[in-house]
mmCIF file of C-alpha atoms in Angstrom:
data_model
loop_
_atom_site.group_PDB
_atom_site.id
_atom_site.type_symbol
_atom_site.label_atom_id
_atom_site.label_comp_id
_atom_site.label_asym_id
_atom_site.label_seq_id
_atom_site.Cartn_x
_atom_site.Cartn_y
_atom_site.Cartn_z
ATOM 1 C CA MET A 1 0.856 -8.205 12.305
ATOM 2 C CA ASN A 2 2.642 -11.446 12.556
ATOM 3 C CA LYS A 3 1.892 -12.782 9.191
ATOM 4 C CA LYS A 4 4.021 -14.963 7.312
ATOM 5 C CA TRP A 5 5.873 -12.701 4.199
ATOM 6 C CA GLN A 6 4.892 -15.706 1.655
ATOM 7 C CA ASP A 7 1.651 -16.115 2.915
ATOM 8 C CA PHE A 8 0.987 -12.339 2.534
ATOM 9 C CA ILE A 9 2.282 -12.426 -0.820
ATOM 10 C CA ASN A 10 -0.061 -15.414 -1.430
ATOM 11 C CA TRP A 11 -3.097 -13.516 -0.089
ATOM 12 C CA ALA A 12 -2.392 -10.793 -2.418
ATOM 13 C CA THR A 13 -1.980 -12.508 -5.258
ATOM 14 C CA VAL A 14 -5.585 -14.532 -4.352
ATOM 15 C CA GLU A 15 -7.270 -11.196 -4.263
ATOM 16 C CA GLY A 16 -6.401 -10.152 -7.144
ATOM 17 C CA PHE A 17 -2.780 -8.043 -6.716
ATOM 18 C CA LYS A 18 0.285 -7.951 -9.314
ATOM 19 C CA ILE A 19 4.068 -7.624 -8.059
ATOM 20 C CA GLY A 20 4.550 -3.621 -9.381
ATOM 21 C CA TYR A 21 7.954 -3.520 -7.570
ATOM 22 C CA THR A 22 10.144 -5.317 -5.596
ATOM 23 C CA ASN A 23 13.748 -4.396 -3.781
ATOM 24 C CA ASN A 24 15.405 -6.845 -1.854
ATOM 25 C CA PHE A 25 17.577 -4.840 0.798
ATOM 26 C CA GLU A 26 20.015 -5.928 3.381
ATOM 27 C CA TYR A 27 19.228 -5.260 7.086
ATOM 28 C CA ASN A 28 21.607 -5.174 9.850
ATOM 29 C CA LEU A 29 20.505 -5.820 13.742
ATOM 30 C CA LEU A 30 23.268 -5.786 16.392
ATOM 31 C CA GLY A 31 25.510 -7.755 13.878
ATOM 32 C CA ALA A 32 22.971 -10.014 12.518
ATOM 33 C CA LYS A 33 21.827 -9.452 8.740
ATOM 34 C CA SER A 34 19.183 -10.303 7.138
ATOM 35 C CA LEU A 35 17.919 -10.328 3.572
ATOM 36 C CA GLU A 36 14.490 -8.639 3.392
ATOM 37 C CA GLU A 37 12.312 -7.590 0.269
ATOM 38 C CA GLU A 38 10.202 -4.900 0.224
ATOM 39 C CA ILE A 39 6.754 -4.963 -2.841
ATOM 40 C CA ILE A 40 4.681 -2.663 -4.189
ATOM 41 C CA PHE A 41 1.441 -4.785 -5.633
ATOM 42 C CA PHE A 42 -1.406 -3.498 -7.548
ATOM 43 C CA ASN A 43 -4.758 -4.112 -8.751
ATOM 44 C CA GLU A 44 -5.436 -2.629 -11.802
ATOM 45 C CA GLU A 45 -9.374 -4.205 -11.589
ATOM 46 C CA LYS A 46 -9.718 -2.094 -8.571
ATOM 47 C CA GLY A 47 -7.490 0.686 -8.892
ATOM 48 C CA LEU A 48 -5.750 -0.442 -5.159
ATOM 49 C CA ILE A 49 -1.663 0.072 -4.395
ATOM 50 C CA LEU A 50 -0.810 -2.060 -1.421
ATOM 51 C CA TYR A 51 3.367 -1.230 -0.557
ATOM 52 C CA ALA A 52 4.622 -4.116 2.030
ATOM 53 C CA THR A 53 8.064 -4.866 3.788
ATOM 54 C CA SER A 54 8.998 -8.124 5.302
ATOM 55 C CA PHE A 55 11.049 -8.757 8.942
ATOM 56 C CA ARG A 56 12.819 -12.129 9.501
ATOM 57 C CA GLY A 57 9.582 -13.979 7.353
ATOM 58 C CA VAL A 58 6.816 -12.297 9.051
ATOM 59 C CA VAL A 59 5.050 -9.184 7.677
ATOM 60 C CA ASN A 60 6.597 -6.214 9.144
ATOM 61 C CA SER A 61 4.160 -3.790 7.220
ATOM 62 C CA ALA A 62 1.602 -3.078 5.010
ATOM 63 C CA SER A 63 -0.266 0.092 3.810
ATOM 64 C CA LEU A 64 -3.274 -0.616 0.929
ATOM 65 C CA TYR A 65 -4.022 2.586 -0.792
ATOM 66 C CA GLY A 66 -6.793 3.327 -2.745
ATOM 67 C CA GLU A 67 -10.355 5.655 -3.765
ATOM 68 C CA PHE A 68 -13.796 4.883 -3.916
ATOM 69 C CA HIS A 69 -16.926 7.136 -4.897
ATOM 70 C CA SER A 70 -19.645 7.561 -1.702
ATOM 71 C CA GLU A 71 -23.015 9.588 -2.260
ATOM 72 C CA SER A 72 -22.327 10.295 1.755
ATOM 73 C CA TYR A 73 -18.900 9.800 4.330
ATOM 74 C CA PRO A 74 -18.691 5.446 4.742
ATOM 75 C CA GLU A 75 -19.854 4.591 8.422
ATOM 76 C CA LEU A 76 -16.551 2.351 8.449
ATOM 77 C CA ALA A 77 -14.260 5.394 7.853
ATOM 78 C CA PHE A 78 -13.260 5.182 11.590
ATOM 79 C CA GLN A 79 -11.227 1.663 10.568
ATOM 80 C CA PHE A 80 -9.443 3.600 7.900
ATOM 81 C CA ARG A 81 -5.543 4.580 9.192
ATOM 82 C CA THR A 82 -6.174 7.643 7.447
ATOM 83 C CA SER A 83 -8.746 9.011 4.802
ATOM 84 C CA GLU A 84 -10.036 11.874 3.302
ATOM 85 C CA TRP A 85 -13.332 12.740 1.986
ATOM 86 C CA LYS A 86 -13.553 15.030 -0.675
ATOM 87 C CA ASP A 87 -15.988 17.495 -1.729
ATOM 88 C CA ASP A 88 -16.840 15.779 -5.589
ATOM 89 C CA GLY A 89 -17.788 12.299 -3.009
ATOM 90 C CA THR A 90 -14.619 10.624 -3.456
ATOM 91 C CA PHE A 91 -13.142 8.894 -0.711
ATOM 92 C CA ILE A 92 -9.628 8.173 -0.261
ATOM 93 C CA PHE A 93 -8.152 6.160 1.948
ATOM 94 C CA GLU A 94 -5.071 4.177 3.997
ATOM 95 C CA LEU A 95 -5.570 0.969 5.438
ATOM 96 C CA ASP A 96 -3.399 -0.643 7.607
ATOM 97 C CA ALA A 97 -2.532 -4.367 7.766
ATOM 98 C CA THR A 98 -4.203 -5.539 10.635
ATOM 99 C CA SER A 99 -7.376 -4.477 9.459
ATOM 100 C CA MET A 100 -6.801 -4.848 5.729
ATOM 101 C CA GLN A 101 -8.019 -7.984 5.282
ATOM 102 C CA TRP A 102 -11.616 -7.929 5.719
ATOM 103 C CA LEU A 103 -12.375 -4.432 5.884
ATOM 104 C CA LEU A 104 -11.355 -4.614 2.129
ATOM 105 C CA ARG A 105 -13.730 -7.088 1.697
ATOM 106 C CA MET A 106 -16.673 -5.086 3.305
ATOM 107 C CA ILE A 107 -15.636 -2.074 1.288
ATOM 108 C CA SER A 108 -15.178 -4.262 -1.902
ATOM 109 C CA ASP A 109 -18.707 -5.252 -1.307
ATOM 110 C CA GLN A 110 -20.234 -1.621 -1.024
ATOM 111 C CA TYR A 111 -18.208 0.506 -2.833
ATOM 112 C CA VAL A 112 -17.109 0.831 -6.575
ATOM 113 C CA PHE A 113 -13.451 1.364 -6.557
ATOM 114 C CA SER A 114 -11.705 4.103 -8.529
ATOM 115 C CA LYS A 115 -9.415 2.380 -11.243
ATOM 116 C CA LYS A 116 -7.569 5.618 -11.655
ATOM 117 C CA TRP A 117 -7.037 8.076 -8.870
ATOM 118 C CA LYS A 118 -8.557 11.669 -9.291
ATOM 119 C CA HIS A 119 -7.257 13.201 -6.310
ATOM 120 C CA LYS A 120 -3.311 13.010 -5.203
ATOM 121 C CA LYS A 121 -2.313 10.783 -2.289
ATOM 122 C CA PHE A 122 1.004 10.763 -0.332
ATOM 123 C CA LEU A 123 2.742 7.325 -0.991
ATOM 124 C CA TRP A 124 5.076 5.602 1.782
ATOM 125 C CA PHE A 125 7.117 3.323 -0.101
ATOM 126 C CA VAL A 126 9.740 4.284 2.504
ATOM 127 C CA ASN A 127 11.716 0.993 3.866
ATOM 128 C CA TYR A 128 13.153 1.135 7.505
ATOM 129 C CA VAL A 129 16.728 0.601 6.793
ATOM 130 C CA GLU A 130 15.625 3.826 4.314
ATOM 131 C CA THR A 131 14.731 5.903 7.281
ATOM 132 C CA LYS A 132 17.905 5.284 9.584
ATOM 133 C CA GLU A 133 20.085 8.112 8.012
ATOM 134 C CA GLU A 134 18.548 11.297 6.311
ATOM 135 C CA TYR A 135 15.880 10.745 3.639
ATOM 136 C CA ASP A 136 13.230 12.617 1.336
ATOM 137 C CA PRO A 137 10.821 10.313 1.375
ATOM 138 C CA GLU A 138 9.081 12.360 -1.786
ATOM 139 C CA GLN A 139 12.593 11.508 -3.414
ATOM 140 C CA ILE A 140 12.589 7.578 -2.605
ATOM 141 C CA ASN A 141 8.579 7.300 -4.074
ATOM 142 C CA ASN A 142 9.740 8.966 -7.436
ATOM 143 C CA LYS A 143 12.460 6.388 -6.929
ATOM 144 C CA LYS A 144 10.611 3.720 -6.656
ATOM 145 C CA LEU A 145 8.371 4.661 -9.120
ATOM 146 C CA MET A 146 10.406 5.541 -11.750
ATOM 147 C CA PHE A 147 11.106 1.508 -11.647
ATOM 148 C CA ALA A 148 7.547 0.190 -11.012
ATOM 149 C CA ALA A 149 5.678 -1.373 -13.226
ATOM 150 C CA PRO A 150 3.247 1.219 -16.229
ATOM 151 C CA GLU A 151 -0.157 -0.173 -14.159
ATOM 152 C CA VAL A 152 1.217 1.597 -10.990
ATOM 153 C CA ARG A 153 2.019 4.437 -12.203
ATOM 154 C CA ARG A 154 -1.243 5.198 -14.093
ATOM 155 C CA ILE A 155 -3.984 4.020 -11.000
ATOM 156 C CA ILE A 156 -1.963 6.868 -9.170
ATOM 157 C CA GLY A 157 -1.955 9.242 -11.763
ATOM 158 C CA VAL A 158 1.584 9.556 -12.482
ATOM 159 C CA ALA A 159 2.180 7.903 -15.740
#
């Protein structure tokens, strides 16, 4: 994805997302330093969590997490980065940045999202600087969630 960072933030806002956590971090590539940003967005109406990082003014990565209910295995399931269909009909998913915009519209028209998740899902809130040394993704996630907006924690069920 080669989308400008501010355009991505604007798109997220238009789609009903609010910022639940933001952090600026410095990246140093062969002596060329840049100030980057990571954001955890949330859409309380749909129960969606969106995590994104910037790199030199464009979107470096973005992942959209959520759940919806389906009586049968969704035909669109092959489009998701990761997915799991539970016995109770809950479909847990993660979308990457390349398919996020068009697929979000398609599933929004066909399914009702879970505003509060029924199932725990591993979330990746680790930016690329944090992976340079030994790191514990769960500890990094927990620290960021501790400082995130209460709505973020309510959606994922850790409030």
